[in-house]
Amino acid sequence: MNENKTVYSALKPTGDLQLGNYIGALNNMVKLQEENDCIYTVADMHSITVDCVPQDLRRRTYDFMALFLAIGLDPDKSILFVQSHVPQHAELAWVLNCYTQFGEARRMTQFKDKSAKNPENVNVGLFAYPTLMAADILLYQADRVPIGKDQKQHLELARTIAERFNNRYSPTFVVPEGIFNTHGAKIQNLLDPSSKMGKTDDNQQGVVFLLDDEDTIMRKFKRAVTDCGSEIVARADKPGISNLLTIYSVMSGHTVKEAEKHFQGASYASFKEEVGQAVVAKLAPIQAVYKQLIADKSTLEKVMKEGAQKASYLANKTLSKVYRKVGFVQPK
Ligand code: TYM
């Protein structure tokens, strides 16, 4: 009997991958592929909900796939593909739009934040973003979804839509559960520990990108904002130090408690230096593999193509079930 769970997650290529993506999602995605059936996507269709330069989107789509492979996602263990290569995502999203209330979508904090930040481009796609995300997950009957905290509200909406559809018709979708890190579900900007590290932050000097070189990484950590006092402990009143301890813990493989002990009595300057070194040590081998892969587009395209074929097969099963239930006549 196959006890494996189905795991689904996706990252959108609106900006370059950063440390928060790695710690909040990618790191878990790699671990989960050992014992589960994992499906991971470069969510390019989500990217065009904000202004996006076509050649940047194209470059990042390849970059994301190369980084997926470089961090250890394995196309023999997981299905890896690009969202727009599997049209069933858009097709299911349309149906789910019709089972989502306007008021529910309007309450999404990311929609509110993004429309406030970009008042000249509050497009319908941005509004419907969470139903496309629900379609991504529900198409594959995912049990588990490894994500950072900022995606929790979207996942909850996906659960609500799945339950609503199941109750209205008959059990159709698995109701997915989120997987969050105890530490690291929300990595903060190094220069502003009160706000999330994001790919498109205005404060780019506080964002560590997975492809930053050693000097850049060390400079960013040296400038990281710390807190009052001199203790190196993870505590609510020490958001800067706590953030750095979380980063160190994930990148070095030590627990936060072990890290606190290790840094007892150290100065903030030497602490920040060591956190930077741990990040460089973890990212250097990933960057080396990335460099080889990005020079070999045909391998990346082969992975994308094979992944899309496998994903499409699974997606079709769900989509045809959904079409039948809502009353669409199947083409003969
Ligand atoms: P995206 O591309 O913004 O982020 C990708 C993943 O990284 C996590 N993350 C973080 N975790 C901790 N600290 C941070 N500072 C940080 N920044 C980002 C995110 O929570 C996410 O898990 N809508 C999604 C992409 C998506 C998706 C899906 C995810 C599309 N369809 C289906 C899961 C399932 C997004 O914009 O993530």
mmCIF file of C-alpha atoms and ligand atoms in Angstrom, residues 8-15 17-26 29 39 41-44 46-47 64 83 89 110 114 129-130 132-138 144-152 154-155 179-181 184-189 195-199 201 243, ligand 1:
data_model
loop_
_atom_site.group_PDB
_atom_site.id
_atom_site.type_symbol
_atom_site.label_atom_id
_atom_site.label_comp_id
_atom_site.label_asym_id
_atom_site.label_seq_id
_atom_site.Cartn_x
_atom_site.Cartn_y
_atom_site.Cartn_z
ATOM 1 C CA TYR A 8 2.445 20.532 -3.530
ATOM 2 C CA SER A 9 4.207 23.875 -3.518
ATOM 3 C CA ALA A 10 5.117 26.663 -5.919
ATOM 4 C CA LEU A 11 7.246 29.802 -6.103
ATOM 5 C CA LYS A 12 6.524 32.733 -8.332
ATOM 6 C CA PRO A 13 9.304 34.254 -10.443
ATOM 7 C CA THR A 14 8.516 37.927 -9.777
ATOM 8 C CA GLY A 15 11.941 38.565 -8.303
ATOM 9 C CA LEU A 17 14.933 33.791 -5.084
ATOM 10 C CA GLN A 18 15.988 34.962 -1.637
ATOM 11 C CA LEU A 19 16.880 33.451 1.693
ATOM 12 C CA GLY A 20 13.291 33.649 3.033
ATOM 13 C CA ASN A 21 12.121 31.443 0.152
ATOM 14 C CA TYR A 22 14.858 28.957 0.959
ATOM 15 C CA ILE A 23 14.256 28.831 4.704
ATOM 16 C CA GLY A 24 10.457 29.139 4.586
ATOM 17 C CA ALA A 25 9.755 26.752 1.721
ATOM 18 C CA LEU A 26 12.555 25.283 -0.432
ATOM 19 C CA MET A 29 10.438 20.920 -0.103
ATOM 20 C CA ILE A 39 4.867 18.272 -7.138
ATOM 21 C CA THR A 41 5.963 24.460 -9.752
ATOM 22 C CA VAL A 42 7.506 27.647 -11.082
ATOM 23 C CA ALA A 43 4.338 29.749 -10.835
ATOM 24 C CA ASP A 44 4.864 32.039 -13.832
ATOM 25 C CA HIS A 46 1.068 34.309 -10.832
ATOM 26 C CA SER A 47 3.914 36.645 -11.813
ATOM 27 C CA PHE A 64 14.118 29.023 -10.718
ATOM 28 C CA GLN A 83 2.718 26.448 -14.377
ATOM 29 C CA HIS A 89 -4.346 25.376 -13.761
ATOM 30 C CA GLN A 110 -1.712 40.301 0.165
ATOM 31 C CA LYS A 114 -0.230 44.853 -3.197
ATOM 32 C CA TYR A 129 -4.649 35.322 -7.490
ATOM 33 C CA PRO A 130 -5.780 33.171 -4.513
ATOM 34 C CA LEU A 132 -5.407 30.353 -9.115
ATOM 35 C CA MET A 133 -3.308 29.297 -6.136
ATOM 36 C CA ALA A 134 -6.190 27.143 -4.866
ATOM 37 C CA ALA A 135 -6.420 25.557 -8.320
ATOM 38 C CA ASP A 136 -2.671 24.770 -8.259
ATOM 39 C CA ILE A 137 -3.059 22.874 -5.013
ATOM 40 C CA LEU A 138 -6.450 21.235 -5.517
ATOM 41 C CA ARG A 144 0.357 18.917 2.377
ATOM 42 C CA VAL A 145 1.601 22.322 1.277
ATOM 43 C CA PRO A 146 5.000 23.520 2.591
ATOM 44 C CA ILE A 147 4.864 27.335 2.674
ATOM 45 C CA GLY A 148 5.933 30.346 4.680
ATOM 46 C CA LYS A 149 3.543 32.142 7.031
ATOM 47 C CA ASP A 150 2.685 34.846 4.482
ATOM 48 C CA GLN A 151 0.822 32.242 2.372
ATOM 49 C CA LYS A 152 -1.268 30.877 5.260
ATOM 50 C CA HIS A 154 -4.298 31.875 0.854
ATOM 51 C CA LEU A 155 -4.076 28.250 1.921
ATOM 52 C CA ILE A 179 3.399 22.728 6.615
ATOM 53 C CA PHE A 180 5.186 25.564 8.377
ATOM 54 C CA ASN A 181 8.603 25.678 10.013
ATOM 55 C CA GLY A 184 11.873 30.386 9.885
ATOM 56 C CA ALA A 185 8.272 30.481 8.668
ATOM 57 C CA LYS A 186 8.886 34.208 8.374
ATOM 58 C CA ILE A 187 12.397 35.517 7.722
ATOM 59 C CA GLN A 188 12.634 39.272 8.145
ATOM 60 C CA ASN A 189 14.466 41.908 6.111
ATOM 61 C CA SER A 195 9.010 43.393 7.889
ATOM 62 C CA LYS A 196 9.238 40.183 5.855
ATOM 63 C CA MET A 197 12.212 39.584 3.568
ATOM 64 C CA GLY A 198 10.745 39.583 0.052
ATOM 65 C CA LYS A 199 12.026 39.208 -3.516
ATOM 66 C CA ASP A 201 11.430 44.612 -1.270
ATOM 67 C CA ASN A 243 15.987 36.573 12.869
HETATM 68 P P1 TYM B 1 6.391 33.367 -3.173
HETATM 69 O O1 TYM B 1 6.960 33.082 -4.515
HETATM 70 O O2 TYM B 1 6.220 34.765 -2.742
HETATM 71 O O3 TYM B 1 7.264 32.655 -2.084
HETATM 72 C C1 TYM B 1 7.635 31.293 -2.226
HETATM 73 C C2 TYM B 1 7.640 30.607 -0.873
HETATM 74 O O4 TYM B 1 8.570 31.241 0.002
HETATM 75 C C3 TYM B 1 7.905 31.609 1.212
HETATM 76 N N1 TYM B 1 8.502 32.865 1.697
HETATM 77 C C4 TYM B 1 9.010 33.031 2.919
HETATM 78 N N2 TYM B 1 9.101 32.203 3.977
HETATM 79 C C5 TYM B 1 9.694 32.686 5.085
HETATM 80 N N3 TYM B 1 10.189 33.950 5.187
HETATM 81 C C6 TYM B 1 10.109 34.811 4.151
HETATM 82 N N4 TYM B 1 10.605 36.034 4.254
HETATM 83 C C7 TYM B 1 9.498 34.366 2.945
HETATM 84 N N5 TYM B 1 9.263 34.952 1.743
HETATM 85 C C8 TYM B 1 8.649 34.020 0.997
HETATM 86 C C9 TYM B 1 6.447 31.801 0.817
HETATM 87 O O5 TYM B 1 5.594 31.695 1.920
HETATM 88 C C10 TYM B 1 6.267 30.678 -0.182
HETATM 89 O O6 TYM B 1 6.014 29.454 0.471
HETATM 90 N N6 TYM B 1 1.584 32.520 -3.932
HETATM 91 C C11 TYM B 1 2.858 31.892 -3.690
HETATM 92 C C12 TYM B 1 3.281 30.965 -4.812
HETATM 93 C C13 TYM B 1 2.276 29.914 -5.095
HETATM 94 C C14 TYM B 1 1.986 28.789 -4.279
HETATM 95 C C15 TYM B 1 0.972 28.060 -4.993
HETATM 96 C C16 TYM B 1 2.483 28.312 -3.064
HETATM 97 C C17 TYM B 1 1.490 29.857 -6.188
HETATM 98 N N7 TYM B 1 0.692 28.739 -6.141
HETATM 99 C C18 TYM B 1 0.456 26.902 -4.465
HETATM 100 C C19 TYM B 1 1.963 27.137 -2.553
HETATM 101 C C20 TYM B 1 0.946 26.436 -3.252
HETATM 102 C C21 TYM B 1 3.899 32.969 -3.585
HETATM 103 O O7 TYM B 1 3.733 34.054 -4.042
HETATM 104 O O8 TYM B 1 5.023 32.570 -2.999
#
